Amino acid sequence: MKDEAQIASLFGPDGFSSAHFKTPDKVRDKIYSQTSYAIVRFFGAGKTSGDVIYEAANNTASPTAVNDRAATLKFVKHLYRAKKRGAQDVWIYSPPSEHAGWIFDEITGNKETVIAKLNKEAELFSETDKNSMCSALALALKISEDTKIKLADNNETTKSFVKRWFMDEDCGDTEINEAIAKLSDGFKRIAVCCNSNTLVFTDYPDWRDRRNTLMGGAIPGGGRLFILKALLPTWRTEAGICGPVREPLSMSSHIMRFVPRIIDTGIKG
């Protein structure tokens, strides 16, 4: 599998490699081809997907721990190149819905515990969810570009709108112009983010227990590879305060760098 799927090559210096977008499909196909039918497993024979992954992770030629190798395979198994638009690749990592934490924190413990975790198959995002993410990204880009144009006009209509939604009634032209400048800068960066060559949508486990109460929050950073749960861009302001508004936040998500663990894995057979 190391030679056939080229797993290590999937992880490039600036994100997932577009040239190796078929790698997750190859990993899934190989795992499924070596997984026994349910009726066979019912009679105590055959292998589960967890068994196949764990066996593949037992690579004595690699110094990396078996659990980390298994976690890498499990990660790639649930990764999808969901959309290609020009130079942009949109990836979606849809982890098992029963996993409560990040993949390398989940795949720990003894062999039996690890295999049980590897056997969790039901994914967090449905096909409808994945399509919605891609559609929302395109919509967010369009809205951001349209908003940039409106803010650049800086006419009375724009000022009236900004004052209504972001400013106190007593704010004057100086404060409004400062707010427009801040918003303009923020939406430019939102557009750049939405138009990045590599975007990765995923879950943020630390927020799961309050997911339904969050419209978003964002942490700047992460270079050119983003892990996003967001579907639409949002920004934060402090209403009712005269003076410059707070810096708009780029996406409704925790944005972070994913540092992959490049390790040798291979599926036997």
CSV table of C-alpha atoms in Angstrom, one decimal:
chain,number,residue,atom,x,y,z
A,1,MET,CA,0.0,0.0,0.0
A,2,LYS,CA,2.9,2.4,0.7
A,3,ASP,CA,4.0,2.1,-2.9
A,4,GLU,CA,0.5,1.8,-4.5
A,5,ALA,CA,-1.4,4.5,-2.6
A,6,GLN,CA,1.7,6.7,-1.8
A,7,ILE,CA,0.3,7.8,1.5
A,8,ALA,CA,3.3,9.8,2.6
A,9,SER,CA,3.1,11.8,-0.7
A,10,LEU,CA,-0.4,12.9,0.1
A,11,PHE,CA,0.9,15.2,2.8
A,12,GLY,CA,2.6,18.1,1.1
A,13,PRO,CA,4.4,21.1,2.6
A,14,ASP,CA,1.4,23.3,1.9
A,15,GLY,CA,-1.4,20.9,2.5
A,16,PHE,CA,-2.7,17.8,0.9
A,17,SER,CA,-1.2,17.0,-2.5
A,18,SER,CA,-3.6,17.6,-5.4
A,19,ALA,CA,-1.6,15.1,-7.5
A,20,HIS,CA,-2.4,12.3,-4.9
A,21,PHE,CA,-6.1,13.0,-4.4
A,22,LYS,CA,-6.9,9.4,-5.2
A,23,THR,CA,-4.9,8.1,-2.3
A,24,PRO,CA,-7.8,8.1,0.2
A,25,ASP,CA,-9.9,6.1,-2.3
A,26,LYS,CA,-7.1,3.6,-2.8
A,27,VAL,CA,-6.8,3.2,1.0
A,28,ARG,CA,-10.6,2.7,1.4
A,29,ASP,CA,-10.7,0.2,-1.5
A,30,LYS,CA,-7.8,-1.8,-0.1
A,31,ILE,CA,-9.3,-2.0,3.4
A,32,TYR,CA,-12.7,-3.0,2.1
A,33,SER,CA,-11.2,-5.6,-0.2
A,34,GLN,CA,-9.6,-7.3,2.8
A,35,THR,CA,-12.6,-6.9,5.2
A,36,SER,CA,-14.8,-10.0,5.6
A,37,TYR,CA,-18.5,-10.0,5.0
A,38,ALA,CA,-20.7,-9.6,8.1
A,39,ILE,CA,-22.0,-13.1,7.9
A,40,VAL,CA,-18.5,-14.5,8.0
A,41,ARG,CA,-17.6,-12.4,11.0
A,42,PHE,CA,-20.9,-13.5,12.7
A,43,PHE,CA,-19.5,-17.1,12.9
A,44,GLY,CA,-16.2,-15.8,14.4
A,45,ALA,CA,-14.1,-15.8,11.3
A,46,GLY,CA,-12.7,-13.2,9.0
A,47,LYS,CA,-11.5,-9.7,9.6
A,48,THR,CA,-13.1,-6.4,10.4
A,49,SER,CA,-11.8,-3.1,8.9
A,50,GLY,CA,-10.2,-2.4,12.3
A,51,ASP,CA,-8.3,-5.7,12.0
A,52,VAL,CA,-7.1,-4.9,8.5
A,53,ILE,CA,-5.9,-1.4,9.6
A,54,TYR,CA,-4.2,-2.7,12.7
A,55,GLU,CA,-2.4,-5.4,10.7
A,56,ALA,CA,-1.3,-2.9,8.1
A,57,ALA,CA,0.1,-0.7,10.9
A,58,ASN,CA,2.3,-3.4,12.2
A,59,ASN,CA,5.3,-2.3,10.1
A,60,THR,CA,8.4,-3.3,12.0
A,61,ALA,CA,10.6,-1.3,9.5
A,62,SER,CA,9.1,2.0,10.9
A,63,PRO,CA,10.2,3.5,14.2
A,64,THR,CA,6.8,5.0,14.7
A,65,ALA,CA,4.4,3.4,17.2
A,66,VAL,CA,1.8,1.0,15.8
A,67,ASN,CA,-1.0,3.1,17.2
A,68,ASP,CA,0.2,6.2,15.4
A,69,ARG,CA,0.5,4.3,12.1
A,70,ALA,CA,-3.1,2.9,12.6
A,71,ALA,CA,-4.4,6.4,13.4
A,72,THR,CA,-2.8,7.7,10.2
A,73,LEU,CA,-4.5,5.0,8.1
A,74,LYS,CA,-7.8,5.7,9.8
A,75,PHE,CA,-7.4,9.4,9.2
A,76,VAL,CA,-6.8,8.9,5.5
A,77,LYS,CA,-9.7,6.4,5.2
A,78,HIS,CA,-12.1,9.2,6.3
A,79,LEU,CA,-10.6,11.9,4.1
A,80,TYR,CA,-12.2,13.1,0.8
A,81,ARG,CA,-11.2,15.4,-2.0
A,82,ALA,CA,-14.7,16.9,-2.2
A,83,LYS,CA,-14.3,19.5,-4.9
A,84,LYS,CA,-11.8,20.7,-7.5
A,85,ARG,CA,-12.2,24.3,-8.8
A,86,GLY,CA,-9.3,25.6,-10.9
A,87,ALA,CA,-6.3,25.4,-8.6
A,88,GLN,CA,-8.4,25.0,-5.5
A,89,ASP,CA,-8.8,21.6,-3.8
A,90,VAL,CA,-11.5,21.4,-1.1
A,91,TRP,CA,-11.0,18.4,1.2
A,92,ILE,CA,-13.3,17.1,3.9
A,93,TYR,CA,-12.2,15.0,6.8
A,94,SER,CA,-15.3,13.2,8.1
A,95,PRO,CA,-14.3,11.4,11.3
A,96,PRO,CA,-16.3,8.6,12.9
A,97,SER,CA,-19.2,10.2,14.8
A,98,GLU,CA,-18.5,8.0,17.8
A,99,HIS,CA,-15.0,9.4,18.2
A,100,ALA,CA,-15.0,12.1,20.8
A,101,GLY,CA,-11.6,13.6,20.2
A,102,TRP,CA,-8.8,14.1,17.7
A,103,ILE,CA,-7.7,10.9,15.8
A,104,PHE,CA,-4.3,10.6,17.5
A,105,ASP,CA,-5.9,11.0,20.9
A,106,GLU,CA,-8.6,8.4,20.1
A,107,ILE,CA,-6.4,5.6,18.8
A,108,THR,CA,-4.7,4.8,22.0
A,109,GLY,CA,-4.6,1.8,24.4
A,110,ASN,CA,-4.1,-1.9,24.0
A,111,LYS,CA,-4.7,-3.8,20.8
A,112,GLU,CA,-8.3,-4.7,21.5
A,113,THR,CA,-9.2,-1.1,22.5
A,114,VAL,CA,-7.5,0.3,19.4
A,115,ILE,CA,-9.2,-2.2,17.0
A,116,ALA,CA,-12.6,-1.3,18.5
A,117,LYS,CA,-11.9,2.4,17.8
A,118,LEU,CA,-10.7,1.6,14.3
A,119,ASN,CA,-14.0,-0.3,13.7
A,120,LYS,CA,-16.1,2.8,14.1
A,121,GLU,CA,-17.3,3.5,10.6
A,122,ALA,CA,-20.4,5.8,10.8
A,123,GLU,CA,-19.1,9.2,9.7
A,124,LEU,CA,-20.0,12.6,11.1
A,125,PHE,CA,-20.8,14.2,7.7
A,126,SER,CA,-23.3,12.8,5.2
A,127,GLU,CA,-23.0,13.2,1.5
A,128,THR,CA,-25.6,16.0,1.8
A,129,ASP,CA,-23.4,17.7,4.4
A,130,LYS,CA,-20.3,17.5,2.2
A,131,ASN,CA,-22.2,19.0,-0.8
A,132,SER,CA,-23.5,21.8,1.5
A,133,MET,CA,-20.0,22.6,2.7
A,134,CYS,CA,-18.8,23.1,-0.9
A,135,SER,CA,-21.9,25.1,-1.9
A,136,ALA,CA,-21.6,27.3,1.2
A,137,LEU,CA,-17.9,27.9,0.4
A,138,ALA,CA,-18.8,29.2,-3.0
A,139,LEU,CA,-21.5,31.3,-1.6
A,140,ALA,CA,-19.2,32.8,1.1
A,141,LEU,CA,-16.7,33.7,-1.6
A,142,LYS,CA,-19.4,35.4,-3.7
A,143,ILE,CA,-20.8,37.3,-0.8
A,144,SER,CA,-17.3,38.4,0.3
A,145,GLU,CA,-16.4,39.6,-3.2
A,146,ASP,CA,-19.7,41.5,-3.5
A,147,THR,CA,-19.2,43.1,-0.1
A,148,LYS,CA,-15.7,44.2,-0.9
A,149,ILE,CA,-17.1,46.1,-3.9
A,150,LYS,CA,-19.8,47.8,-1.8
A,151,LEU,CA,-17.4,48.8,0.9
A,152,ALA,CA,-15.0,50.2,-1.7
A,153,ASP,CA,-17.7,52.4,-3.0
A,154,ASN,CA,-17.9,54.1,0.4
A,155,ASN,CA,-21.0,56.0,-0.7
A,156,GLU,CA,-23.8,57.3,1.5
A,157,THR,CA,-25.8,54.0,1.2
A,158,THR,CA,-22.8,52.0,2.4
A,159,LYS,CA,-22.2,54.4,5.3
A,160,SER,CA,-25.8,54.2,6.3
A,161,PHE,CA,-25.8,50.5,6.2
A,162,VAL,CA,-22.5,50.2,8.3
A,163,LYS,CA,-23.8,52.8,10.8
A,164,ARG,CA,-27.1,50.9,11.2
A,165,TRP,CA,-25.5,47.5,11.9
A,166,PHE,CA,-22.2,48.3,13.5
A,167,MET,CA,-22.2,51.7,15.0
A,168,ASP,CA,-23.8,53.7,17.8
A,169,GLU,CA,-26.2,56.4,16.8
A,170,ASP,CA,-23.8,59.1,18.0
A,171,CYS,CA,-20.9,57.9,15.9
A,172,GLY,CA,-19.7,60.4,13.2
A,173,ASP,CA,-18.0,60.1,9.8
A,174,THR,CA,-14.6,59.5,11.3
A,175,GLU,CA,-15.7,56.4,13.2
A,176,ILE,CA,-17.8,55.2,10.3
A,177,ASN,CA,-14.9,55.5,7.9
A,178,GLU,CA,-12.6,53.6,10.3
A,179,ALA,CA,-15.3,50.9,10.6
A,180,ILE,CA,-15.5,50.6,6.8
A,181,ALA,CA,-11.8,50.3,6.5
A,182,LYS,CA,-11.7,47.5,9.1
A,183,LEU,CA,-14.6,45.7,7.4
A,184,SER,CA,-13.0,46.1,4.0
A,185,ASP,CA,-9.7,44.6,5.2
A,186,GLY,CA,-11.6,41.7,6.9
A,187,PHE,CA,-13.7,40.8,3.9
A,188,LYS,CA,-10.6,40.9,1.7
A,189,ARG,CA,-9.0,38.3,3.9
A,190,ILE,CA,-12.2,36.3,4.0
A,191,ALA,CA,-12.2,36.2,0.2
A,192,VAL,CA,-8.5,35.2,0.2
A,193,CYS,CA,-9.3,32.4,2.6
A,194,CYS,CA,-12.3,31.1,0.6
A,195,ASN,CA,-10.2,31.2,-2.6
A,196,SER,CA,-7.1,29.4,-1.1
A,197,ASN,CA,-5.6,26.6,-3.1
A,198,THR,CA,-6.2,24.2,-0.2
A,199,LEU,CA,-9.1,24.2,2.2
A,200,VAL,CA,-10.0,21.4,4.6
A,201,PHE,CA,-13.4,21.2,6.3
A,202,THR,CA,-13.6,19.1,9.4
A,203,ASP,CA,-15.1,18.8,12.9
A,204,TYR,CA,-13.7,20.5,16.0
A,205,PRO,CA,-14.2,18.0,18.8
A,206,ASP,CA,-13.5,20.4,21.6
A,207,TRP,CA,-16.7,22.3,20.7
A,208,ARG,CA,-19.0,19.3,20.2
A,209,ASP,CA,-20.8,19.6,23.5
A,210,ARG,CA,-21.9,23.1,22.6
A,211,ARG,CA,-22.0,22.9,18.8
A,212,ASN,CA,-25.6,23.9,18.5
A,213,THR,CA,-25.0,27.1,20.5
A,214,LEU,CA,-22.1,28.4,18.3
A,215,MET,CA,-22.4,30.5,15.2
A,216,GLY,CA,-18.6,30.6,15.1
A,217,GLY,CA,-15.4,31.9,16.4
A,218,ALA,CA,-12.1,31.9,14.6
A,219,ILE,CA,-8.4,31.8,15.5
A,220,PRO,CA,-6.2,33.4,12.8
A,221,GLY,CA,-3.2,31.5,11.6
A,222,GLY,CA,-2.5,28.2,10.0
A,223,GLY,CA,-0.7,29.2,6.9
A,224,ARG,CA,-2.2,27.9,3.7
A,225,LEU,CA,-3.8,24.7,5.0
A,226,PHE,CA,-6.9,25.3,7.0
A,227,ILE,CA,-9.0,22.8,9.0
A,228,LEU,CA,-12.5,24.3,9.1
A,229,LYS,CA,-15.8,23.3,10.5
A,230,ALA,CA,-17.4,26.5,9.2
A,231,LEU,CA,-19.9,26.6,6.4
A,232,LEU,CA,-20.3,30.4,6.2
A,233,PRO,CA,-18.1,33.4,7.0
A,234,THR,CA,-19.0,35.5,10.0
A,235,TRP,CA,-17.5,38.5,11.7
A,236,ARG,CA,-17.5,39.8,15.2
A,237,THR,CA,-18.2,43.4,16.2
A,238,GLU,CA,-18.9,45.2,19.5
A,239,ALA,CA,-22.2,46.9,19.0
A,240,GLY,CA,-23.0,50.1,20.6
A,241,ILE,CA,-19.4,51.2,21.1
A,242,CYS,CA,-18.3,54.4,19.3
A,243,GLY,CA,-15.0,54.2,17.5
A,244,PRO,CA,-13.3,51.6,15.4
A,245,VAL,CA,-15.0,48.2,15.3
A,246,ARG,CA,-13.2,45.1,16.2
A,247,GLU,CA,-11.2,43.3,13.6
A,248,PRO,CA,-13.5,41.0,11.6
A,249,LEU,CA,-12.8,37.3,12.0
A,250,SER,CA,-12.2,35.4,8.8
A,251,MET,CA,-14.2,32.2,9.1
A,252,SER,CA,-16.7,30.6,11.5
A,253,SER,CA,-14.2,28.0,12.7
A,254,HIS,CA,-11.1,27.1,14.6
A,255,ILE,CA,-8.4,27.6,12.0
A,256,MET,CA,-5.2,25.7,12.6
A,257,ARG,CA,-2.2,24.0,11.0
A,258,PHE,CA,-2.5,20.3,10.6
A,259,VAL,CA,0.9,18.7,11.2
A,260,PRO,CA,0.6,15.3,9.7
A,261,ARG,CA,2.6,12.4,11.0
A,262,ILE,CA,4.3,11.0,7.9
A,263,ILE,CA,4.8,7.4,8.7
A,264,ASP,CA,5.2,4.2,6.7
A,265,THR,CA,2.1,2.0,6.5
A,266,GLY,CA,1.3,-0.9,4.3
A,267,ILE,CA,-1.6,-3.3,3.9
A,268,LYS,CA,-0.5,-6.8,3.6
A,269,GLY,CA,-1.5,-9.0,0.7
